[in-house]
Short mmCIF file of C-alpha atoms and ligand atoms in Angstrom, two decimals:
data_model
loop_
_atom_site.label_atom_id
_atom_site.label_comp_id
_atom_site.label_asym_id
_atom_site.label_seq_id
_atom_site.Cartn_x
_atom_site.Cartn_y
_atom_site.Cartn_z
CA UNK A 46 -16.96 -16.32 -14.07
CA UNK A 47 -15.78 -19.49 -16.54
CA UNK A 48 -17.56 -21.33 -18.66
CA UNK A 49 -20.42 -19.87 -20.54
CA UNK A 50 -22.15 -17.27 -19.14
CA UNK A 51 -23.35 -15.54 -22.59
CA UNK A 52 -25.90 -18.37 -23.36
CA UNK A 53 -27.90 -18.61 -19.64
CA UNK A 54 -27.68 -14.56 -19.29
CA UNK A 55 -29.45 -14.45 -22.84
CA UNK A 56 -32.54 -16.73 -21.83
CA UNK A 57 -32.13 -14.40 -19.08
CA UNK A 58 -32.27 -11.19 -19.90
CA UNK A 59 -35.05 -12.25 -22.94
CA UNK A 60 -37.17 -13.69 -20.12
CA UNK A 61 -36.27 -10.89 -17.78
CA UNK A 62 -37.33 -8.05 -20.84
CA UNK A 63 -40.64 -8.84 -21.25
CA UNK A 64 -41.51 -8.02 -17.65
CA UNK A 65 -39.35 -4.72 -17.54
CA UNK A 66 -41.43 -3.63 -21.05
CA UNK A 67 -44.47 -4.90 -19.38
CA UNK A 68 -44.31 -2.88 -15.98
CA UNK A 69 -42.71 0.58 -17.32
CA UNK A 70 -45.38 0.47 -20.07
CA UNK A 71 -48.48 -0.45 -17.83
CA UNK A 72 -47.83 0.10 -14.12
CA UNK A 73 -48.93 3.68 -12.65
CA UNK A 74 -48.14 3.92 -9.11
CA UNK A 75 -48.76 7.14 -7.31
CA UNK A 76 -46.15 7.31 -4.56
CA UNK A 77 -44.04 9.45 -3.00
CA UNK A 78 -42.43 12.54 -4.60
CA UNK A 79 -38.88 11.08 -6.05
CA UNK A 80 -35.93 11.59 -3.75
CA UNK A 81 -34.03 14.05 -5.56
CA UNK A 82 -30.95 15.28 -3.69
CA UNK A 83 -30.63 19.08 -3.56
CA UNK A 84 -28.32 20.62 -6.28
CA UNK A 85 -24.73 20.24 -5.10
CA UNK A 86 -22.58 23.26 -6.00
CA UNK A 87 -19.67 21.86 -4.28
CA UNK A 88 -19.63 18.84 -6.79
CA UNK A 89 -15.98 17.91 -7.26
CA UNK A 90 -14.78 19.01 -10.89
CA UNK A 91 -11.75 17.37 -11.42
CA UNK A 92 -11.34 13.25 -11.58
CA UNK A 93 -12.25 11.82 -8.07
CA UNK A 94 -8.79 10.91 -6.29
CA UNK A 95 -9.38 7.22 -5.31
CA UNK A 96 -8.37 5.00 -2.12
CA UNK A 97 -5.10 3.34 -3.00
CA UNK A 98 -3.82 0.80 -0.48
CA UNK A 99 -0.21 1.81 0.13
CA UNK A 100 2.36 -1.29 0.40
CA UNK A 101 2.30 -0.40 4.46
CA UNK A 102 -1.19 -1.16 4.25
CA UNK A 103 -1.48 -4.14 2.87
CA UNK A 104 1.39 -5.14 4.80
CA UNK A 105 4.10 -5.66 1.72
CA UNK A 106 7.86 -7.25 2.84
CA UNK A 107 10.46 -4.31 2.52
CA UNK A 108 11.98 -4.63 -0.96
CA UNK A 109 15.75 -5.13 -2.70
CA UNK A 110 17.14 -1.83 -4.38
CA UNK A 111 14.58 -0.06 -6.38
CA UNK A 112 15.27 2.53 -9.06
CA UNK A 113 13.10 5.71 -8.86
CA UNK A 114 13.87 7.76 -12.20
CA UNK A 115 12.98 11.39 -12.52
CA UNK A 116 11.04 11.16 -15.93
CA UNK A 117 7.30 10.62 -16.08
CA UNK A 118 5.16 7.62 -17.44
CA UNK A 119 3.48 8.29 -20.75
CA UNK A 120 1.61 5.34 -20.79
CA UNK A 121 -0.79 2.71 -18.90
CA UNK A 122 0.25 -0.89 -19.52
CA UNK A 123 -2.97 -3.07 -18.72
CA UNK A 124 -2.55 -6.49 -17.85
CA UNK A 125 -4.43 -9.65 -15.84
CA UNK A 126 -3.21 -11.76 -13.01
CA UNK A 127 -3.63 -14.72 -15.18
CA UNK A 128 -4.70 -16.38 -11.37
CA UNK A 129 -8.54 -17.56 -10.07
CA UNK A 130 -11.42 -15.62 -10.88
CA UNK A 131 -11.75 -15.17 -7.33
CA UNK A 132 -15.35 -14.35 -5.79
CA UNK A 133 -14.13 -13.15 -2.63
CA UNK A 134 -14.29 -9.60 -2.80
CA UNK A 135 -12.76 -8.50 0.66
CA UNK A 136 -10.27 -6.08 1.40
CA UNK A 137 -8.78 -9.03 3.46
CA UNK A 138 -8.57 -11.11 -0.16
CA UNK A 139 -7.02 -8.10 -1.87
CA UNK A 140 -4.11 -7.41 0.43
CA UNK A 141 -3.52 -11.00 1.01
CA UNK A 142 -3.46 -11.02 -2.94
CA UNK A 143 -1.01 -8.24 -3.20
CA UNK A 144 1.52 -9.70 -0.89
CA UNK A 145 1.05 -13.41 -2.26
CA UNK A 146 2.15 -11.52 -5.73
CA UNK A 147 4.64 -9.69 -3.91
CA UNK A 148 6.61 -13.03 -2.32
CA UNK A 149 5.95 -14.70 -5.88
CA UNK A 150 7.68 -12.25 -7.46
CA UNK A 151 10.77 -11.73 -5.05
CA UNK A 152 10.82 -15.41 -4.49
CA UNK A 153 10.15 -16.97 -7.35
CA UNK A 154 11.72 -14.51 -10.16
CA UNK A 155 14.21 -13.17 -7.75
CA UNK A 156 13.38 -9.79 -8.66
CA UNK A 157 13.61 -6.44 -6.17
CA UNK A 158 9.82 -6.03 -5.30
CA UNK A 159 6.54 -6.52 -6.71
CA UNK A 160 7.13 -5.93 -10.96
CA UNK A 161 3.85 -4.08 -11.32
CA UNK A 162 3.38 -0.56 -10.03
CA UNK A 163 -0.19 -1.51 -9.21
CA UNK A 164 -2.73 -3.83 -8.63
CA UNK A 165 -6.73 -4.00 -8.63
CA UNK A 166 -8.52 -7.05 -6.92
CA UNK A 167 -11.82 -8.42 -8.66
CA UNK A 168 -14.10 -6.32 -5.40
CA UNK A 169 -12.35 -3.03 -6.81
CA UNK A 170 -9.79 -2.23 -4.07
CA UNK A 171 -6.71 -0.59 -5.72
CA UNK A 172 -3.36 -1.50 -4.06
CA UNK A 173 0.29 -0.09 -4.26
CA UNK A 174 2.10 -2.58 -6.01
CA UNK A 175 5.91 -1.56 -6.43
CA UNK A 176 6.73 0.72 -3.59
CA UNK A 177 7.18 4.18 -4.50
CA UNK A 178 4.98 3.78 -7.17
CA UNK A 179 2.40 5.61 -5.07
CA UNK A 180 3.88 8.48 -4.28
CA UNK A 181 5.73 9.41 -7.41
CA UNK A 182 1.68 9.60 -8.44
CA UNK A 183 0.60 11.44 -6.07
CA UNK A 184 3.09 13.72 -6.69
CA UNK A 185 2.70 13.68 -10.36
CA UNK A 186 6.30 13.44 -11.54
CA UNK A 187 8.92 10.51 -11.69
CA UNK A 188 8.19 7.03 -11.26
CA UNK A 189 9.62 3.99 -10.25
CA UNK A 190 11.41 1.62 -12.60
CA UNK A 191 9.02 -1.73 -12.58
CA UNK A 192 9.28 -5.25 -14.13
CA UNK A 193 6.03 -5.73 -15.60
CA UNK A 194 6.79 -5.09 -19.58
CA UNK A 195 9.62 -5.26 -20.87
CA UNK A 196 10.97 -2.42 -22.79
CA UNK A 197 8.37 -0.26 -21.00
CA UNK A 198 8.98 -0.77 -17.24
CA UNK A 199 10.25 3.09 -17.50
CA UNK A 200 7.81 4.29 -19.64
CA UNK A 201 4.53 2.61 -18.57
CA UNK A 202 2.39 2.49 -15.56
CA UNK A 203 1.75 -1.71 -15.07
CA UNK A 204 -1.54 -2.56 -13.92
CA UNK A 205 -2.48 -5.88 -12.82
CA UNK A 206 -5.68 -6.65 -12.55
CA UNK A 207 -6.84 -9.86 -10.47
CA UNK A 208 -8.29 -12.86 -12.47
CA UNK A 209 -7.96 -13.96 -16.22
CA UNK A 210 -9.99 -12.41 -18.84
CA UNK A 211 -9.36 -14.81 -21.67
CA UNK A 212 -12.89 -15.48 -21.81
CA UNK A 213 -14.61 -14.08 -18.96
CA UNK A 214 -15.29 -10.57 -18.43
CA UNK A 215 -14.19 -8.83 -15.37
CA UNK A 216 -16.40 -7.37 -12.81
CA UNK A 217 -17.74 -4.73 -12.80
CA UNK A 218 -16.77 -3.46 -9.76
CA UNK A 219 -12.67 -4.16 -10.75
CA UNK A 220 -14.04 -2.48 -14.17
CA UNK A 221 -15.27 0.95 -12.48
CA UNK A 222 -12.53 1.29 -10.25
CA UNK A 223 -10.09 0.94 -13.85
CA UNK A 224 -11.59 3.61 -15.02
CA UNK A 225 -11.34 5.93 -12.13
CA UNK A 226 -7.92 4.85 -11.57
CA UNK A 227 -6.75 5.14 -15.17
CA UNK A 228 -8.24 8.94 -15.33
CA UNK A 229 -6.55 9.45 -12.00
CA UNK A 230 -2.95 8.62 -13.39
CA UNK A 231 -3.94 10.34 -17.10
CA UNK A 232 -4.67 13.95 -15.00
CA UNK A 233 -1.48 13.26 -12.81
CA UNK A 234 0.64 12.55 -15.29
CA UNK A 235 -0.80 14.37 -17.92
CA UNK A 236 -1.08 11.03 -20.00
CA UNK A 237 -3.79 11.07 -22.99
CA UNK A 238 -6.40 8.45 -22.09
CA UNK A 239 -5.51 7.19 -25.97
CA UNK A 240 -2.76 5.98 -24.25
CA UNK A 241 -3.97 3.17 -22.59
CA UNK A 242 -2.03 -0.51 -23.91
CA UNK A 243 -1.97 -4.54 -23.31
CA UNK A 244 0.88 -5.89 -22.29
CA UNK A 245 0.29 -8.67 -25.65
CA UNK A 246 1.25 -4.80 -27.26
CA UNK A 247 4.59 -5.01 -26.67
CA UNK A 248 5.35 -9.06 -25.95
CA UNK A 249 4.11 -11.84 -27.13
CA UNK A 250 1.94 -13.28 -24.36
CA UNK A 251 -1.88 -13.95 -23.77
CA UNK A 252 -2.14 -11.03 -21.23
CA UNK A 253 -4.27 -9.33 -20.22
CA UNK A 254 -6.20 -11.82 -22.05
CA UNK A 255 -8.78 -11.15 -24.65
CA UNK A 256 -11.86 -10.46 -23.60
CA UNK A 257 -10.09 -7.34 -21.40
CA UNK A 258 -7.79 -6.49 -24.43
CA UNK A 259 -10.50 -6.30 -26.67
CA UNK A 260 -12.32 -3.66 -23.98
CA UNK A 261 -9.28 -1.54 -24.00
CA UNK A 262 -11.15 0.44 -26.61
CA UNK A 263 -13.99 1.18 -24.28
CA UNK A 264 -11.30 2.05 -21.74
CA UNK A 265 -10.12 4.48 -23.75
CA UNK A 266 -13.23 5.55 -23.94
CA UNK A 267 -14.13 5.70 -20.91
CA UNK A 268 -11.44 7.22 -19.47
CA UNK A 269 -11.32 9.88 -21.64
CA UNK A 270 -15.01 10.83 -21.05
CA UNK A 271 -13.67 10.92 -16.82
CA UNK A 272 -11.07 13.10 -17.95
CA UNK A 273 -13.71 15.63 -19.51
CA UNK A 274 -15.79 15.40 -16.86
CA UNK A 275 -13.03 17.42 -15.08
CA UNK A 276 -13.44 21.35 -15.73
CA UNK A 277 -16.66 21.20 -17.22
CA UNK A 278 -20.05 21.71 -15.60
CA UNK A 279 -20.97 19.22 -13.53
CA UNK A 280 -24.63 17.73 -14.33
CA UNK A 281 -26.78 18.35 -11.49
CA UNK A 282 -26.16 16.05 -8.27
CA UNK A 283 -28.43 12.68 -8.13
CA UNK A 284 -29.04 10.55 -5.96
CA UNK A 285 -31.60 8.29 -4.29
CA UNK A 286 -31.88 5.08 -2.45
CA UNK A 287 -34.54 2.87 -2.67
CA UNK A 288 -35.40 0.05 -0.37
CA UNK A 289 -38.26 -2.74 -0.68
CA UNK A 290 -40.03 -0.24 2.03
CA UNK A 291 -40.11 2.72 0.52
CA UNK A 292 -43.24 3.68 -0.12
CA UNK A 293 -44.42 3.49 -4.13
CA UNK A 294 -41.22 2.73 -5.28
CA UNK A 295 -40.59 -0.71 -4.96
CA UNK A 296 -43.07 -3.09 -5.92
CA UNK A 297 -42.94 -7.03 -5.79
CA UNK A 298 -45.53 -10.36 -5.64
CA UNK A 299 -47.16 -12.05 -2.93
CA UNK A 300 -44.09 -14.75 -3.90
CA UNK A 301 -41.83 -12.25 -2.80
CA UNK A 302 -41.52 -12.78 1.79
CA UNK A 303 -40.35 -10.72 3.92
CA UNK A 304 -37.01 -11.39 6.60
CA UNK A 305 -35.44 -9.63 8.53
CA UNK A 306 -33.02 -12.43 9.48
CA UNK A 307 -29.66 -11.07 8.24
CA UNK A 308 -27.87 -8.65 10.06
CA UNK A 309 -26.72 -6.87 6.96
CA UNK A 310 -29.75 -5.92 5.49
CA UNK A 311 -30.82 -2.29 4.60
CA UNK A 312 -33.39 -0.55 6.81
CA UNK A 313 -36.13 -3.22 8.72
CA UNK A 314 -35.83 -5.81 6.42
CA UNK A 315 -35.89 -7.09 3.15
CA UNK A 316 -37.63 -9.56 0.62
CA UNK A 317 -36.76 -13.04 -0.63
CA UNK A 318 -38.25 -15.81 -2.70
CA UNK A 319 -36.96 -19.08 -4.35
CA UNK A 320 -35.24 -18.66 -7.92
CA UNK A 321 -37.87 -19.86 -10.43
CA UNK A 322 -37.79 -20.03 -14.45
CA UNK A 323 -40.75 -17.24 -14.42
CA UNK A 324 -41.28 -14.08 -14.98
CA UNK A 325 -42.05 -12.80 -11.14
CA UNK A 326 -39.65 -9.54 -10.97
CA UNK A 327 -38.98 -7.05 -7.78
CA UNK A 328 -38.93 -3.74 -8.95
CA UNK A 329 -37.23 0.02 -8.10
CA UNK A 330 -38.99 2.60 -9.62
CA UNK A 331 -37.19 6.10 -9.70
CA UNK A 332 -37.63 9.16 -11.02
CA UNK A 333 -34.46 9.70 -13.43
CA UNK A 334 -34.25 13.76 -14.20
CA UNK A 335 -32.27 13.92 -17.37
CA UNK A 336 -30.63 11.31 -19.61
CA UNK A 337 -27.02 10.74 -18.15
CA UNK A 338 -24.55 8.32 -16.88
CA UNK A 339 -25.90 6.48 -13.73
CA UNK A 340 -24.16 4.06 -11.37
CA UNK A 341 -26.86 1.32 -10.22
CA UNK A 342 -25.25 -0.29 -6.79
CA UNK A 343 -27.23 -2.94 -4.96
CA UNK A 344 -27.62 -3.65 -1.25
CA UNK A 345 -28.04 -6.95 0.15
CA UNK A 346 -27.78 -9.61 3.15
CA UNK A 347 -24.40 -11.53 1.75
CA UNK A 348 -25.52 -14.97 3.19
CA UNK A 349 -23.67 -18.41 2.50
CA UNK A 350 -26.62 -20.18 0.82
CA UNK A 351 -28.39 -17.40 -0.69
CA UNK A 352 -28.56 -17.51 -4.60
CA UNK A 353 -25.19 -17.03 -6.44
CA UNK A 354 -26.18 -16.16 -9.25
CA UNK A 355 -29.06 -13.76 -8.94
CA UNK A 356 -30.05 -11.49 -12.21
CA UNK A 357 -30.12 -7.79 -11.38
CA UNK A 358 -32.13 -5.96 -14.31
CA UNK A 359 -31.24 -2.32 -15.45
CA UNK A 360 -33.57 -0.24 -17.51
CA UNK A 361 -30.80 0.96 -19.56
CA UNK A 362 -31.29 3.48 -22.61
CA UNK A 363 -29.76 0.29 -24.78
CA UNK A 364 -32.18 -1.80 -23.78
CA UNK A 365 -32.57 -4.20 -20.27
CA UNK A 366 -28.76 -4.95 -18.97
CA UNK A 367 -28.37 -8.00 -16.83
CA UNK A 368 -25.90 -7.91 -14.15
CA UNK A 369 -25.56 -11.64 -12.47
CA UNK A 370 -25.06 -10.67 -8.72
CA UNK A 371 -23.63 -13.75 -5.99
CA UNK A 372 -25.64 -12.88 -3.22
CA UNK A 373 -23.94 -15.10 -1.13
CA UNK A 374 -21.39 -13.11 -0.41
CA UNK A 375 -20.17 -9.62 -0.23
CA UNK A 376 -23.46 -8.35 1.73
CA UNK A 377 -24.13 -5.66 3.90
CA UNK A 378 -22.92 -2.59 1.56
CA UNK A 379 -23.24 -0.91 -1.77
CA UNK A 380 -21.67 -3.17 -4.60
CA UNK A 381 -21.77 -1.66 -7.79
CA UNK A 382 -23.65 -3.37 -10.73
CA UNK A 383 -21.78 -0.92 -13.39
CA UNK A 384 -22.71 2.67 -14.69
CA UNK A 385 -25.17 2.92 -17.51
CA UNK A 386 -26.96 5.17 -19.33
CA UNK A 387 -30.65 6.15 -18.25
CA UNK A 388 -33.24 7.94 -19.64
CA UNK A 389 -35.57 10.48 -18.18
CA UNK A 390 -38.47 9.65 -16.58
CA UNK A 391 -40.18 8.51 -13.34
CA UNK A 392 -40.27 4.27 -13.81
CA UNK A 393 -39.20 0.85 -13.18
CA UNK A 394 -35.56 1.46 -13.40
CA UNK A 395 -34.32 -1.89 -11.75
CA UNK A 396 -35.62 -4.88 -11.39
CA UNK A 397 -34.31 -8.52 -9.42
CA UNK A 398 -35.49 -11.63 -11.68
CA UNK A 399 -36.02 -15.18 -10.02
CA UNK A 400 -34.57 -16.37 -13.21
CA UNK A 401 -31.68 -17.72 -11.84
CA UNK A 402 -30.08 -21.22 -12.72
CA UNK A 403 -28.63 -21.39 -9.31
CA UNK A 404 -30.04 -22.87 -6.09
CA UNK A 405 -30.75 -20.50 -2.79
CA UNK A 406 -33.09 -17.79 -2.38
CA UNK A 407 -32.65 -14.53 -4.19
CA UNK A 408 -32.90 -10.84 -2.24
CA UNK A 409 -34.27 -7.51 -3.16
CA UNK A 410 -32.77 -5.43 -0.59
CA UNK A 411 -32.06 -2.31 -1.41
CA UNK A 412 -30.85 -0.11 -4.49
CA UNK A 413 -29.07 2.99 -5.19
CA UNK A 414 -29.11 5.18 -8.09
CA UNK A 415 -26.42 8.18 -8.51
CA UNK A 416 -25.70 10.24 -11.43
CA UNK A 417 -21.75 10.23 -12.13
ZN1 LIG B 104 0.89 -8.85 -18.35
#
């Protein structure tokens, strides 16, 4: 995610547009009633408690004397790894990440344990970072003194988040999982979502660098809209999956072959074709029930040699969002191409372009809609 991304994903997404506008406009498929999950009564109210990696699971070294203080956090200190942009987005990269930080920071700066009280690889997995920090949360009270900011290592949550965001944006997958997290520690601790800092807020340094310190804002945001999700009614439970077989709701070119080569594909099989500067778009139609906030995940074959940059279109209420997917890697589940807002209405809601600068064919697997 370095160098330029802003000026390819424009030609992109302007190329890409035009064939979203064309087929929601002037296709009219008759297919299959939409699959609309039942009304779930049991939908959880309060903000969804997320899978955090304890340091016994990622295997963390036991640590020098910590300091666990009986007063509560009032604030989230967000910050970056400053290291690679990594694209390997395994739980297997994430724990070896969290104990490489662990051993630099014991090692190297001769402090006690891990100086952030937790981390979030670039694939979204949250991990423990200084021990006890997990389950002073989950209890809601007290934390553990860290090393991540100073002046605030007794005040402040410290979040690292893999990669450096000085001029690339982070994924959205480590994005979502932010959020979630952020509203998680906000209800535990009873921390206003307004609460939410850089580390440059307090020190003079680069982190968390400033394309993520200028979307602390949206964070904010965001969290705060989790937080209010909790309590409230719930809007009605969506969800539907469709794959390039179901029947009327996916809709592609001759261009477009068919494999079933790859193990991780969803259902039978799934469609391919080389990346080409055209206009020759796989589309998901669905039929949306109410304007609302809708994560868009992807399924796909994750094959060394497939396309690694492939654009993923979403129909958003803003206008057509492009999400550049590597579908060379991280296959075979759902990977989340962000939440957006929808509108109502039974159409194209995704699309996969060929408009893709990089070699290697690109997939239309599978897609998955749910209302959050
Ligand atoms: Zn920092």
């Amino acid at each position: 995610m370095t160098g330029n991304p802003l000026s390819r994903r424009d030609v992109v997404r302007g190329a890409v547009f035009l064939g979203v506008g064309a087929a929601a406009g002037g296709l009219s498929i008759a297919g299959a009633p939409p699959a609309l999950a039942a009304p779930d009564e049991s939908s959880v109210l309060a903000v969804p408690v997320p899978t955090i990696a304890s340091c016994a699971t990622w295997g963390a070294r036991s640590p020098g004397s910590l300091s666990v203080i009986s007063s509560s956090p009032d604030k989230i200190v967000i910050h970056h790894t400053a290291g690679a942009n990594s694209t390997t987005y395994t739980q297997a990269h994430a724990y070896a990440m969290a104990r490489s930080i662990q051993s630099f920071h014991m090692d190297g700066n001769g402090w006690s344990d891990s100086g952030q009280h937790f981390t979030i690889s670039r694939g979204g997995y949250i991990m423990e970072g200084r021990h006890n920090s997990l389950a002073r949360l989950r209890a809601g009270s007290g934390m553990v003194v860290g090393a991540h900011c100073p002046g605030q290592n007794d005040k402040g949550i410290g979040i690292e988040n893999e990669g450096t965001y000085t001029s690339a944006t982070p994924p959205a997958a480590l994005y979502d999982k932010l959020v979630q997290f952020c509203a998680y520690i906000c209800e535990q601790y009873d921390i206003g979502a307004s609460r939410i800092y850089g580390h440059r807020d307090y020190i003079a340094t680069a982190c968390p660098g400033n394309v993520l310190y200028g979307m602390l804002p949206q964070l904010r945001t965001d969290v705060a809209e989790a937080l209010a999700g909790g309590g409230t009614t719930p809007p009605p439970a969506f969800s539907t999956i469709i794959d390039n077989t179901t029947s009327g709701r996916f809709t592609a070119s001759a261009n477009w072959l068919t494999s079933s080569y790859s193990a991780e594909r969803y259902g039978a099989d799934y469609r391919y074709a080389n990346p080409e500067a055209i206009s020759d778009v796989a589309y998901y139609k669905a039929n949306i029930p109410a304007e609302g906030t809708y994560r868009v995940e992807a399924w796909y074959p994750g094959i060394a040699g497939y396309n690694t940059a492939t654009p993923y279109v979403v129909l958003a209420k803003s206008g057509s969002q492009t999400v550049v997917v590597d579908q060379s890697t991280g296959g075979g589940a759902w990977r989340s191409l962000g939440n957006f807002t929808l509108t109502a209405g039974d159409k194209n809601v995704v699309g996969v372009s060929r408009w893709s600068g990089a070699t290697g064919y690109v997939v239309a697997d599978a897609v998955r809609i749910t209302r959050v």
